[in-house]
PDB file of C-alpha atoms in Angstrom:
ATOM      1  CA  MET A   1     174.502 -11.899 182.854  1.00 45.00           C
ATOM      2  CA  SER A   2     177.129 -11.263 185.558  1.00 51.00           C
ATOM      3  CA  ALA A   3     178.037  -8.410 187.535  1.00 57.00           C
ATOM      4  CA  PRO A   4     179.526  -7.773 190.791  1.00 59.00           C
ATOM      5  CA  ALA A   5     176.995  -7.241 193.898  1.00 66.00           C
ATOM      6  CA  SER A   6     178.642  -4.352 195.539  1.00 61.00           C
ATOM      7  CA  ARG A   7     181.189  -1.712 195.701  1.00 59.00           C
ATOM      8  CA  SER A   8     182.354   0.332 198.746  1.00 55.00           C
ATOM      9  CA  TRP A   9     180.445   3.245 199.748  1.00 47.00           C
ATOM     10  CA  ALA A  10     181.500   6.763 200.812  1.00 45.00           C
ATOM     11  CA  ASN A  11     181.027   7.332 204.754  1.00 41.00           C
ATOM     12  CA  ASP A  12     178.475  10.264 204.588  1.00 39.00           C
ATOM     13  CA  PHE A  13     175.288   8.708 205.971  1.00 37.00           C
ATOM     14  CA  SER A  14     174.117  11.513 207.869  1.00 36.00           C
ATOM     15  CA  SER A  15     170.773  11.973 205.955  1.00 39.00           C
ATOM     16  CA  PHE A  16     169.562   8.260 207.311  1.00 40.00           C
ATOM     17  CA  ALA A  17     168.056   9.702 210.245  1.00 43.00           C
ATOM     18  CA  TRP A  18     165.995   7.041 212.150  1.00 46.00           C
ATOM     19  CA  PRO A  19     164.846   8.392 215.451  1.00 43.00           C
ATOM     20  CA  LYS A  20     163.224   5.290 216.601  1.00 61.00           C
ATOM     21  CA  PHE A  21     166.001   3.032 216.365  1.00 63.00           C
ATOM     22  CA  ASP A  22     169.522   3.341 218.047  1.00 73.00           C
ATOM     23  CA  PRO A  23     172.164   3.620 215.264  1.00 76.00           C
ATOM     24  CA  ALA A  24     174.435   1.038 217.300  1.00 81.00           C
ATOM     25  CA  HIS A  25     171.771  -1.640 216.715  1.00 91.00           C
ATOM     26  CA  LEU A  26     171.839  -4.140 213.574  1.00 95.00           C
ATOM     27  CA  PHE A  27     168.588  -4.767 211.666  1.00 94.00           C
ATOM     28  CA  HIS A  28     166.732  -7.263 209.795  1.00 95.00           C
ATOM     29  CA  ALA A  29     163.701  -6.734 207.227  1.00 94.00           C
ATOM     30  CA  SER A  30     160.856  -9.058 206.981  1.00 94.00           C
ATOM     31  CA  HIS A  31     157.234  -9.323 205.824  1.00 92.00           C
ATOM     32  CA  GLU A  32     156.413 -11.508 209.212  1.00 93.00           C
ATOM     33  CA  SER A  33     155.223  -9.312 212.214  1.00 91.00           C
ATOM     34  CA  GLY A  34     155.613 -11.496 215.002  1.00 91.00           C
ATOM     35  CA  ILE A  35     158.999 -13.065 214.898  1.00 95.00           C
ATOM     36  CA  LYS A  36     160.287 -13.586 218.414  1.00 95.00           C
ATOM     37  CA  ALA A  37     163.664 -15.137 217.633  1.00 97.00           C
ATOM     38  CA  PHE A  38     165.845 -15.481 214.465  1.00 97.00           C
ATOM     39  CA  TYR A  39     167.501 -18.877 214.054  1.00 97.00           C
ATOM     40  CA  PRO A  40     170.438 -19.548 211.743  1.00 95.00           C
ATOM     41  CA  ARG A  41     169.376 -20.762 208.234  1.00 91.00           C
ATOM     42  CA  PHE A  42     171.295 -21.719 205.264  1.00 87.00           C
ATOM     43  CA  PRO A  43     171.526 -18.834 202.509  1.00 79.00           C
ATOM     44  CA  SER A  44     168.941 -19.418 199.826  1.00 72.00           C
ATOM     45  CA  ALA A  45     171.521 -18.276 197.189  1.00 66.00           C
ATOM     46  CA  PRO A  46     174.725 -20.221 197.616  1.00 62.00           C
ATOM     47  CA  GLU A  47     176.761 -17.914 195.533  1.00 58.00           C
ATOM     48  CA  VAL A  48     176.715 -15.284 198.522  1.00 66.00           C
ATOM     49  CA  GLY A  49     179.654 -17.172 199.886  1.00 69.00           C
ATOM     50  CA  GLN A  50     178.299 -17.942 203.257  1.00 72.00           C
ATOM     51  CA  VAL A  51     178.339 -21.434 203.806  1.00 74.00           C
ATOM     52  CA  ASN A  52     177.181 -21.984 207.258  1.00 87.00           C
ATOM     53  CA  PRO A  53     173.482 -21.541 208.682  1.00 93.00           C
ATOM     54  CA  CYS A  54     173.378 -17.876 209.979  1.00 93.00           C
ATOM     55  CA  VAL A  55     171.054 -14.836 210.734  1.00 96.00           C
ATOM     56  CA  TRP A  56     171.301 -11.886 208.556  1.00 94.00           C
ATOM     57  CA  SER A  57     171.499  -8.369 209.466  1.00 95.00           C
ATOM     58  CA  THR A  58     172.239  -5.045 208.155  1.00 93.00           C
ATOM     59  CA  SER A  59     174.015  -1.984 209.865  1.00 91.00           C
ATOM     60  CA  TYR A  60     172.287   1.307 210.464  1.00 83.00           C
ATOM     61  CA  PRO A  61     173.880   3.178 207.430  1.00 82.00           C
ATOM     62  CA  PHE A  62     172.585   0.626 204.936  1.00 87.00           C
ATOM     63  CA  LEU A  63     169.060   0.071 206.496  1.00 85.00           C
ATOM     64  CA  ALA A  64     167.401   1.766 203.448  1.00 85.00           C
ATOM     65  CA  ASN A  65     168.717  -0.823 201.139  1.00 91.00           C
ATOM     66  CA  TYR A  66     166.213  -3.200 202.540  1.00 92.00           C
ATOM     67  CA  LEU A  67     163.160  -0.892 202.677  1.00 91.00           C
ATOM     68  CA  ALA A  68     161.814  -2.936 199.762  1.00 92.00           C
ATOM     69  CA  PRO A  69     159.823  -6.220 199.243  1.00 91.00           C
ATOM     70  CA  ARG A  70     162.142  -9.036 199.939  1.00 90.00           C
ATOM     71  CA  ASP A  71     162.037 -10.357 196.342  1.00 93.00           C
ATOM     72  CA  CYS A  72     161.983  -6.974 194.886  1.00 95.00           C
ATOM     73  CA  PRO A  73     165.234  -6.727 192.387  1.00 96.00           C
ATOM     74  CA  ARG A  74     166.941  -3.489 192.822  1.00 96.00           C
ATOM     75  CA  ILE A  75     170.138  -1.726 192.421  1.00 96.00           C
ATOM     76  CA  ILE A  76     171.145   0.825 194.911  1.00 95.00           C
ATOM     77  CA  PHE A  77     173.880   3.403 194.116  1.00 94.00           C
ATOM     78  CA  GLY A  78     175.538   6.654 195.330  1.00 92.00           C
ATOM     79  CA  ARG A  79     178.647   8.572 195.349  1.00 92.00           C
ATOM     80  CA  GLY A  80     181.789   6.536 196.472  1.00 90.00           C
ATOM     81  CA  PRO A  81     185.326   7.378 197.294  1.00 91.00           C
ATOM     82  CA  THR A  82     186.380   7.097 193.834  1.00 94.00           C
ATOM     83  CA  THR A  83     183.425   8.370 192.106  1.00 96.00           C
ATOM     84  CA  THR A  84     184.264  10.753 189.115  1.00 97.00           C
ATOM     85  CA  LYS A  85     182.614  13.798 188.510  1.00 97.00           C
ATOM     86  CA  ALA A  86     181.423  12.478 184.923  1.00 98.00           C
ATOM     87  CA  ASP A  87     179.763   9.470 186.501  1.00 98.00           C
ATOM     88  CA  ALA A  88     178.174  11.796 189.192  1.00 97.00           C
ATOM     89  CA  ASP A  89     176.913  14.060 186.442  1.00 97.00           C
ATOM     90  CA  LEU A  90     175.484  11.304 184.174  1.00 97.00           C
ATOM     91  CA  PHE A  91     173.707   9.187 187.043  1.00 97.00           C
ATOM     92  CA  ILE A  92     173.193  11.523 190.072  1.00 97.00           C
ATOM     93  CA  GLY A  93     172.786  15.054 188.383  1.00 95.00           C
ATOM     94  CA  ARG A  94     171.572  17.823 190.530  1.00 95.00           C
ATOM     95  CA  SER A  95     169.958  15.612 192.952  1.00 95.00           C
ATOM     96  CA  LYS A  96     170.371  16.098 196.579  1.00 91.00           C
ATOM     97  CA  ALA A  97     169.612  12.233 197.561  1.00 92.00           C
ATOM     98  CA  SER A  98     172.372  10.504 199.378  1.00 87.00           C
ATOM     99  CA  ARG A  99     171.716   7.281 197.474  1.00 88.00           C
ATOM    100  CA  PHE A 100     169.394   6.033 194.738  1.00 95.00           C
ATOM    101  CA  VAL A 101     167.318   2.915 194.714  1.00 96.00           C
ATOM    102  CA  VAL A 102     166.200   1.621 191.257  1.00 97.00           C
ATOM    103  CA  ILE A 103     163.521  -0.824 190.712  1.00 97.00           C
ATOM    104  CA  GLU A 104     161.417  -1.979 187.644  1.00 97.00           C
ATOM    105  CA  LYS A 105     158.248  -0.311 187.162  1.00 96.00           C
ATOM    106  CA  ASP A 106     156.232  -3.526 187.788  1.00 94.00           C
ATOM    107  CA  TRP A 107     157.357  -3.534 191.431  1.00 95.00           C
ATOM    108  CA  ARG A 108     156.132  -0.035 192.254  1.00 94.00           C
ATOM    109  CA  SER A 109     152.697  -0.870 193.638  1.00 92.00           C
ATOM    110  CA  ARG A 110     154.027  -3.692 195.795  1.00 90.00           C
ATOM    111  CA  LEU A 111     156.525  -1.217 197.063  1.00 90.00           C
ATOM    112  CA  GLU A 112     153.999   1.082 198.103  1.00 88.00           C
ATOM    113  CA  GLU A 113     151.549  -1.500 199.460  1.00 87.00           C
ATOM    114  CA  MET A 114     153.325  -4.286 201.115  1.00 89.00           C
ATOM    115  CA  PRO A 115     154.297  -3.419 204.692  1.00 90.00           C
ATOM    116  CA  ILE A 116     157.638  -4.442 206.080  1.00 92.00           C
ATOM    117  CA  TRP A 117     158.819  -5.022 209.553  1.00 92.00           C
ATOM    118  CA  ILE A 118     162.307  -3.804 210.905  1.00 92.00           C
ATOM    119  CA  TYR A 119     163.797  -5.821 213.759  1.00 94.00           C
ATOM    120  CA  ALA A 120     166.633  -4.241 215.712  1.00 93.00           C
ATOM    121  CA  PHE A 121     169.269  -6.561 217.458  1.00 95.00           C
ATOM    122  CA  GLU A 122     171.784  -5.459 219.941  1.00 93.00           C
ATOM    123  CA  ALA A 123     175.140  -5.503 218.440  1.00 91.00           C
ATOM    124  CA  GLY A 124     177.746  -7.953 220.096  1.00 90.00           C
ATOM    125  CA  LEU A 125     180.617 -10.278 219.504  1.00 89.00           C
ATOM    126  CA  HIS A 126     178.329 -12.930 217.929  1.00 94.00           C
ATOM    127  CA  TRP A 127     178.034 -10.761 214.897  1.00 96.00           C
ATOM    128  CA  ASN A 128     180.747 -10.968 212.253  1.00 94.00           C
ATOM    129  CA  LEU A 129     180.961  -8.486 209.448  1.00 93.00           C
ATOM    130  CA  PHE A 130     180.210 -10.294 206.335  1.00 91.00           C
ATOM    131  CA  ASP A 131     180.332  -7.558 203.645  1.00 85.00           C
ATOM    132  CA  PRO A 132     181.613  -4.196 204.434  1.00 81.00           C
ATOM    133  CA  ASN A 133     180.527  -2.808 201.256  1.00 75.00           C
ATOM    134  CA  SER A 134     176.808  -3.539 201.877  1.00 81.00           C
ATOM    135  CA  GLY A 135     176.985  -3.424 205.898  1.00 87.00           C
ATOM    136  CA  VAL A 136     176.021  -6.963 206.278  1.00 91.00           C
ATOM    137  CA  TYR A 137     176.620  -9.023 209.382  1.00 95.00           C
ATOM    138  CA  VAL A 138     175.984 -12.590 210.199  1.00 95.00           C
ATOM    139  CA  SER A 139     175.338 -14.598 213.469  1.00 96.00           C
ATOM    140  CA  GLU A 140     175.686 -18.112 213.805  1.00 95.00           C
ATOM    141  CA  ILE A 141     173.709 -18.382 216.757  1.00 96.00           C
ATOM    142  CA  SER A 142     169.958 -17.557 217.368  1.00 97.00           C
ATOM    143  CA  VAL A 143     169.252 -13.748 218.028  1.00 96.00           C
ATOM    144  CA  VAL A 144     166.337 -12.386 219.942  1.00 96.00           C
ATOM    145  CA  PRO A 145     165.275  -8.770 218.678  1.00 95.00           C
ATOM    146  CA  GLU A 146     165.043  -6.098 221.073  1.00 92.00           C
ATOM    147  CA  GLN A 147     162.700  -3.813 218.784  1.00 90.00           C
ATOM    148  CA  ARG A 148     160.423  -3.906 215.843  1.00 90.00           C
ATOM    149  CA  HIS A 149     158.700  -1.112 213.775  1.00 88.00           C
ATOM    150  CA  ARG A 150     156.245  -1.449 211.034  1.00 89.00           C
ATOM    151  CA  ILE A 151     156.913   0.347 207.798  1.00 89.00           C
ATOM    152  CA  GLU A 152     153.594   0.898 206.387  1.00 88.00           C
ATOM    153  CA  ASN A 153     154.745   2.255 202.814  1.00 88.00           C
ATOM    154  CA  PRO A 154     158.450   1.391 202.060  1.00 89.00           C
ATOM    155  CA  ALA A 155     158.399   3.919 199.243  1.00 88.00           C
ATOM    156  CA  GLU A 156     157.587   6.622 201.406  1.00 87.00           C
ATOM    157  CA  ALA A 157     160.238   5.421 203.948  1.00 87.00           C
ATOM    158  CA  LEU A 158     162.825   5.695 201.371  1.00 88.00           C
ATOM    159  CA  ALA A 159     162.088   9.346 200.631  1.00 86.00           C
ATOM    160  CA  ALA A 160     161.971  10.049 204.244  1.00 82.00           C
ATOM    161  CA  HIS A 161     165.422   8.525 204.777  1.00 78.00           C
ATOM    162  CA  GLY A 162     167.306  10.371 201.963  1.00 84.00           C
ATOM    163  CA  ALA A 163     166.938   7.729 199.132  1.00 91.00           C
ATOM    164  CA  GLU A 164     165.590   8.641 195.735  1.00 94.00           C
ATOM    165  CA  LEU A 165     163.305   5.911 194.183  1.00 95.00           C
ATOM    166  CA  ARG A 166     163.802   5.514 190.300  1.00 97.00           C
ATOM    167  CA  GLU A 167     161.941   3.249 188.176  1.00 97.00           C
ATOM    168  CA  VAL A 168     162.910   1.467 184.963  1.00 97.00           C
ATOM    169  CA  ASP A 169     161.215  -0.956 182.667  1.00 96.00           C
ATOM    170  CA  ASN A 170     164.193  -3.509 182.886  1.00 96.00           C
ATOM    171  CA  LEU A 171     166.751  -3.514 185.471  1.00 97.00           C
ATOM    172  CA  TRP A 172     169.526  -5.116 183.412  1.00 96.00           C
ATOM    173  CA  PRO A 173     170.737  -2.082 181.464  1.00 96.00           C
ATOM    174  CA  MET A 174     171.031  -0.130 184.766  1.00 97.00           C
ATOM    175  CA  ILE A 175     173.008  -2.913 186.253  1.00 97.00           C
ATOM    176  CA  GLU A 176     175.463  -2.992 183.344  1.00 97.00           C
ATOM    177  CA  ALA A 177     175.959   0.756 183.495  1.00 98.00           C
ATOM    178  CA  ILE A 178     176.451   1.173 187.046  1.00 97.00           C
ATOM    179  CA  THR A 179     178.696  -1.738 187.535  1.00 96.00           C
ATOM    180  CA  ARG A 180     180.829  -0.201 184.798  1.00 97.00           C
ATOM    181  CA  SER A 181     180.902   3.033 186.571  1.00 97.00           C
ATOM    182  CA  THR A 182     182.825   4.502 189.436  1.00 97.00           C
ATOM    183  CA  LEU A 183     179.628   4.936 191.740  1.00 95.00           C
ATOM    184  CA  SER A 184     179.524   2.822 194.535  1.00 92.00           C
ATOM    185  CA  PHE A 185     176.377   0.330 194.612  1.00 92.00           C
ATOM    186  CA  SER A 186     174.625  -2.818 196.023  1.00 91.00           C
ATOM    187  CA  ILE A 187     172.546  -5.199 194.135  1.00 92.00           C
ATOM    188  CA  ILE A 188     169.845  -7.214 195.606  1.00 92.00           C
ATOM    189  CA  ARG A 189     167.769 -10.209 194.215  1.00 92.00           C
ATOM    190  CA  LYS A 190     169.326  -9.643 190.575  1.00 92.00           C
ATOM    191  CA  ARG A 191     168.184 -13.123 189.744  1.00 91.00           C
ATOM    192  CA  ASN A 192     164.617 -11.836 189.883  1.00 92.00           C
ATOM    193  CA  ALA A 193     164.994  -9.038 187.319  1.00 93.00           C
ATOM    194  CA  GLN A 194     163.262  -9.383 184.030  1.00 90.00           C
ATOM    195  CA  LEU A 195     165.240 -11.032 181.220  1.00 83.00           C
ATOM    196  CA  GLY A 196     166.956  -8.554 179.081  1.00 62.00           C
TER     197      GLY A 196
END
């Protein structure tokens, strides 16, 4: 199956308060707790379109996309600049969440029990915007983090930052539905989803 990986988001990220970090920073999520420096590596998935070794990071508004185990397949969606009322009613309903993270049920326990470390980097000219639809930046030189923070329970952290966690038996029907809609979305680790 094939589906686009992201579509642009609306610009309202006010619910993503993160008082421990400066919103001007860029961020990297990892299961490793003691990283002193990040060195450029070749992407694990060539299809992402980045050919040179690099360090990956995400901007403050999109940090919630990465509050999950690294290999967890998920689709994150929300209202975008062209979202229709019909799609909003169908997929969002009356929820007040600013975005929605959909995972397969088999990943729920790992989402609750697998701590994540968030590293914060100072923004600078060495960072280049790779994908504005998912807030991803890359650096082709080594980067030293300025801060780190342990996320003990990513599922709780998602709720604390305005995201609603949803579970499905199989992610593929949701991927197909969302990518056909007018919602804004980002798909992560799609290749790890159960075969439909």
